[in-house]
Amino acid sequence: TGEDGYEISIPKQDAERVVRALLSDSRVKPVGLGARDTLRLEAGLPLHGNDISPTISPIEAQLAFAIAPSRRLPKINSDGSQTAPAKTGGFPGSDTVLSQIAKGTSKKLVGLISKEPVPIRAHAKIVNAAGQAVGEVTSGTVSPSLGVPVMLALIEIEALGGSLSAIVRDKALPVEITKLPFVPKRYKR
């Protein structure tokens, strides 16, 4: 749920020794990828390969904040003048990313919540009130903290103000766009 935590990267030859040392403390319990995935989803954190990928840009995934201001397009000031960053671009995919920052995108990654007690998983289609496909769930689970299904979904910008449903087993389940994170952070920076 976005709680304080650690990710440890170590050489594989040291992994068993480090894991055994950690597990020797009775306060430490092992968890699997399912728990990690649930926690990151409750925190509204996108996962590479699901919510950001070669076909979902950092801008569509709402990750523009992670691009250093010195690498972004010039800022347009209120008088119409431009303030140029020191080094625009210069990173893989910068042409696409900088174009999307300047012109916007046709899709956006958003948080969705459902009151239906049915898990809504990745690849479920999102439809508008007319039944037209307007997006797709990229990650989804039932939140243990909230007791309801939560999802990240890539939705067409034009559909964001309207009524949406997720298609699960040929049934339309109403979903609502919600602010991220799904579960508020309780850690200190």
Coordinates of C-alpha atoms in Angstrom, one line a residue:
T1 CA 0.0 0.0 0.0
G2 CA 2.9 2.3 -0.5
E3 CA 4.3 1.7 2.9
D4 CA 8.0 2.1 3.6
G5 CA 9.9 -0.8 2.2
Y6 CA 13.1 -1.9 0.6
E7 CA 14.2 -3.6 -2.6
I8 CA 17.5 -5.3 -2.3
S9 CA 19.6 -5.9 -5.4
I10 CA 22.6 -8.2 -4.8
P11 CA 24.8 -10.6 -6.8
K12 CA 23.1 -14.0 -7.1
Q13 CA 25.9 -15.7 -5.3
D14 CA 25.1 -13.7 -2.2
A15 CA 21.3 -14.1 -2.4
E16 CA 20.8 -17.2 -0.3
R17 CA 23.0 -15.9 2.5
V18 CA 21.2 -12.5 2.6
V19 CA 17.8 -14.1 2.5
R20 CA 18.6 -16.5 5.3
A21 CA 20.0 -13.7 7.4
L22 CA 16.8 -11.6 6.9
L23 CA 14.5 -14.6 7.7
S24 CA 16.4 -15.4 10.9
D25 CA 14.7 -12.3 12.3
S26 CA 11.2 -13.5 13.6
R27 CA 9.7 -10.1 12.5
V28 CA 10.5 -10.8 8.9
K29 CA 8.1 -12.9 6.8
P30 CA 8.5 -13.9 3.2
V31 CA 6.0 -12.7 0.6
G32 CA 5.7 -13.5 -3.1
L33 CA 5.1 -11.5 -6.2
G34 CA 1.3 -11.6 -5.7
A35 CA 1.7 -9.6 -2.5
R36 CA 4.1 -7.2 -4.1
D37 CA 1.8 -6.8 -7.1
T38 CA -1.2 -6.1 -4.8
L39 CA 0.7 -3.5 -2.7
R40 CA 2.1 -1.7 -5.7
L41 CA -1.4 -1.6 -7.3
E42 CA -3.0 -0.2 -4.1
A43 CA -0.3 2.4 -4.2
G44 CA -1.1 3.3 -7.8
L45 CA 2.3 2.4 -9.0
P46 CA 2.6 1.2 -12.6
L47 CA 4.5 -2.0 -13.4
H48 CA 6.7 -2.1 -16.5
G49 CA 5.3 -4.7 -18.9
N50 CA 1.8 -4.1 -17.8
D51 CA 1.1 -0.4 -17.2
I52 CA 4.1 1.0 -19.1
S53 CA 5.6 -0.8 -22.0
P54 CA 7.0 -0.2 -25.5
T55 CA 3.3 0.5 -26.5
I56 CA 2.4 2.6 -23.4
S57 CA 4.6 5.7 -23.0
P58 CA 5.7 7.3 -19.8
I59 CA 3.4 10.3 -20.7
E60 CA 0.4 8.1 -21.2
A61 CA 1.3 6.3 -17.9
Q62 CA 1.3 9.7 -16.0
L63 CA 5.1 9.5 -15.4
A64 CA 6.1 12.8 -16.9
F65 CA 7.4 13.8 -13.4
A66 CA 10.2 11.3 -13.8
I67 CA 11.7 13.1 -16.8
A68 CA 14.2 15.7 -15.6
P69 CA 13.0 19.2 -16.4
S70 CA 16.4 19.8 -18.2
R71 CA 15.3 17.1 -20.7
R72 CA 11.9 18.5 -21.5
L73 CA 10.7 20.8 -24.2
P74 CA 11.1 24.6 -23.7
K75 CA 8.6 26.1 -21.2
I76 CA 6.3 28.7 -22.7
N77 CA 6.2 31.7 -20.4
S78 CA 3.1 33.9 -19.8
D79 CA 4.5 36.6 -22.2
G80 CA 4.9 34.0 -25.0
S81 CA 8.7 33.8 -24.6
Q82 CA 10.3 30.4 -24.2
T83 CA 12.7 29.2 -21.5
A84 CA 14.9 26.5 -23.1
P85 CA 16.1 23.6 -20.9
A86 CA 19.8 22.9 -20.9
K87 CA 19.6 19.5 -22.7
T88 CA 16.3 18.7 -24.4
G89 CA 15.8 15.0 -25.2
G90 CA 18.9 12.8 -25.5
F91 CA 17.3 9.7 -24.1
P92 CA 15.8 6.6 -25.8
G93 CA 12.3 7.4 -27.1
S94 CA 12.7 11.2 -26.5
D95 CA 11.2 12.1 -29.9
T96 CA 7.9 10.4 -29.0
V97 CA 7.9 11.4 -25.3
L98 CA 8.7 15.1 -26.0
S99 CA 6.1 15.2 -28.8
Q100 CA 3.5 13.8 -26.3
I101 CA 4.5 16.4 -23.7
A102 CA 4.0 19.2 -26.2
K103 CA 0.9 17.9 -28.0
G104 CA -0.8 15.6 -25.5
T105 CA -1.8 12.0 -25.9
S106 CA -4.9 10.2 -27.0
K107 CA -4.9 7.9 -24.0
K108 CA -4.2 8.1 -20.3
L109 CA -3.5 5.6 -17.5
V110 CA -6.1 6.1 -14.8
G111 CA -7.2 4.4 -11.6
L112 CA -10.6 2.6 -11.7
I113 CA -12.7 1.1 -8.9
S114 CA -15.7 -1.2 -9.0
K115 CA -18.4 -1.8 -6.4
E116 CA -19.0 -5.3 -8.0
P117 CA -17.4 -8.1 -6.0
V118 CA -15.8 -9.6 -9.2
P119 CA -12.1 -9.3 -9.8
I120 CA -11.4 -7.3 -13.0
R121 CA -8.0 -8.4 -14.4
A122 CA -5.6 -7.2 -17.0
H123 CA -6.9 -7.1 -20.6
A124 CA -10.5 -6.6 -19.6
K125 CA -12.0 -4.2 -22.2
I126 CA -13.4 -0.9 -20.9
V127 CA -16.5 0.4 -22.7
N128 CA -18.5 3.6 -22.7
A129 CA -22.2 3.9 -22.1
A130 CA -22.8 3.1 -25.8
G131 CA -20.8 -0.2 -25.5
Q132 CA -17.9 1.1 -27.6
A133 CA -14.4 0.0 -26.5
V134 CA -12.5 3.0 -25.1
G135 CA -9.7 1.3 -23.2
E136 CA -8.3 -1.7 -21.5
V137 CA -7.3 -2.7 -18.0
T138 CA -3.6 -3.0 -17.6
S139 CA -3.5 -4.3 -14.0
G140 CA -6.3 -5.3 -11.7
T141 CA -6.9 -7.1 -8.4
V142 CA -9.3 -7.1 -5.4
S143 CA -7.7 -4.7 -2.9
P144 CA -7.4 -6.3 0.5
S145 CA -7.3 -2.9 2.1
L146 CA -10.5 -1.6 0.4
G147 CA -12.3 -4.8 -0.2
V148 CA -13.2 -3.9 -3.8
P149 CA -11.7 -4.4 -7.2
V150 CA -9.1 -1.8 -8.2
M151 CA -7.5 -1.4 -11.6
L152 CA -5.1 0.7 -13.7
A153 CA -6.5 1.1 -17.2
L154 CA -5.4 2.9 -20.4
I155 CA -8.4 4.9 -21.5
E156 CA -9.1 7.2 -24.5
I157 CA -9.0 10.8 -23.3
E158 CA -12.4 11.6 -24.9
A159 CA -14.0 8.9 -22.7
L160 CA -12.7 10.1 -19.4
G161 CA -15.8 12.2 -18.5
G162 CA -18.4 9.6 -19.2
S163 CA -19.9 6.4 -17.8
L164 CA -17.5 3.4 -18.1
S165 CA -17.8 -0.3 -17.6
A166 CA -15.4 -3.3 -17.7
I167 CA -16.3 -6.4 -19.6
V168 CA -15.9 -9.5 -17.6
R169 CA -17.2 -12.8 -18.9
D170 CA -19.4 -10.9 -21.4
K171 CA -21.0 -8.8 -18.6
A172 CA -20.6 -5.0 -18.3
L173 CA -19.5 -4.1 -14.7
P174 CA -19.7 -0.4 -13.9
V175 CA -16.4 1.2 -12.9
E176 CA -15.5 4.7 -11.7
I177 CA -12.3 6.7 -12.3
T178 CA -10.7 7.4 -9.0
K179 CA -7.7 9.4 -7.7
L180 CA -4.4 7.5 -7.2
P181 CA -3.1 6.1 -5.0
F182 CA -6.1 3.9 -4.2
V183 CA -4.8 3.6 -0.6
P184 CA -3.3 6.8 0.9
K185 CA 0.4 6.7 1.8
R186 CA 1.3 6.6 5.4
Y187 CA 5.0 6.9 5.2
K188 CA 7.2 9.9 5.8
R189 CA 9.7 11.3 3.2

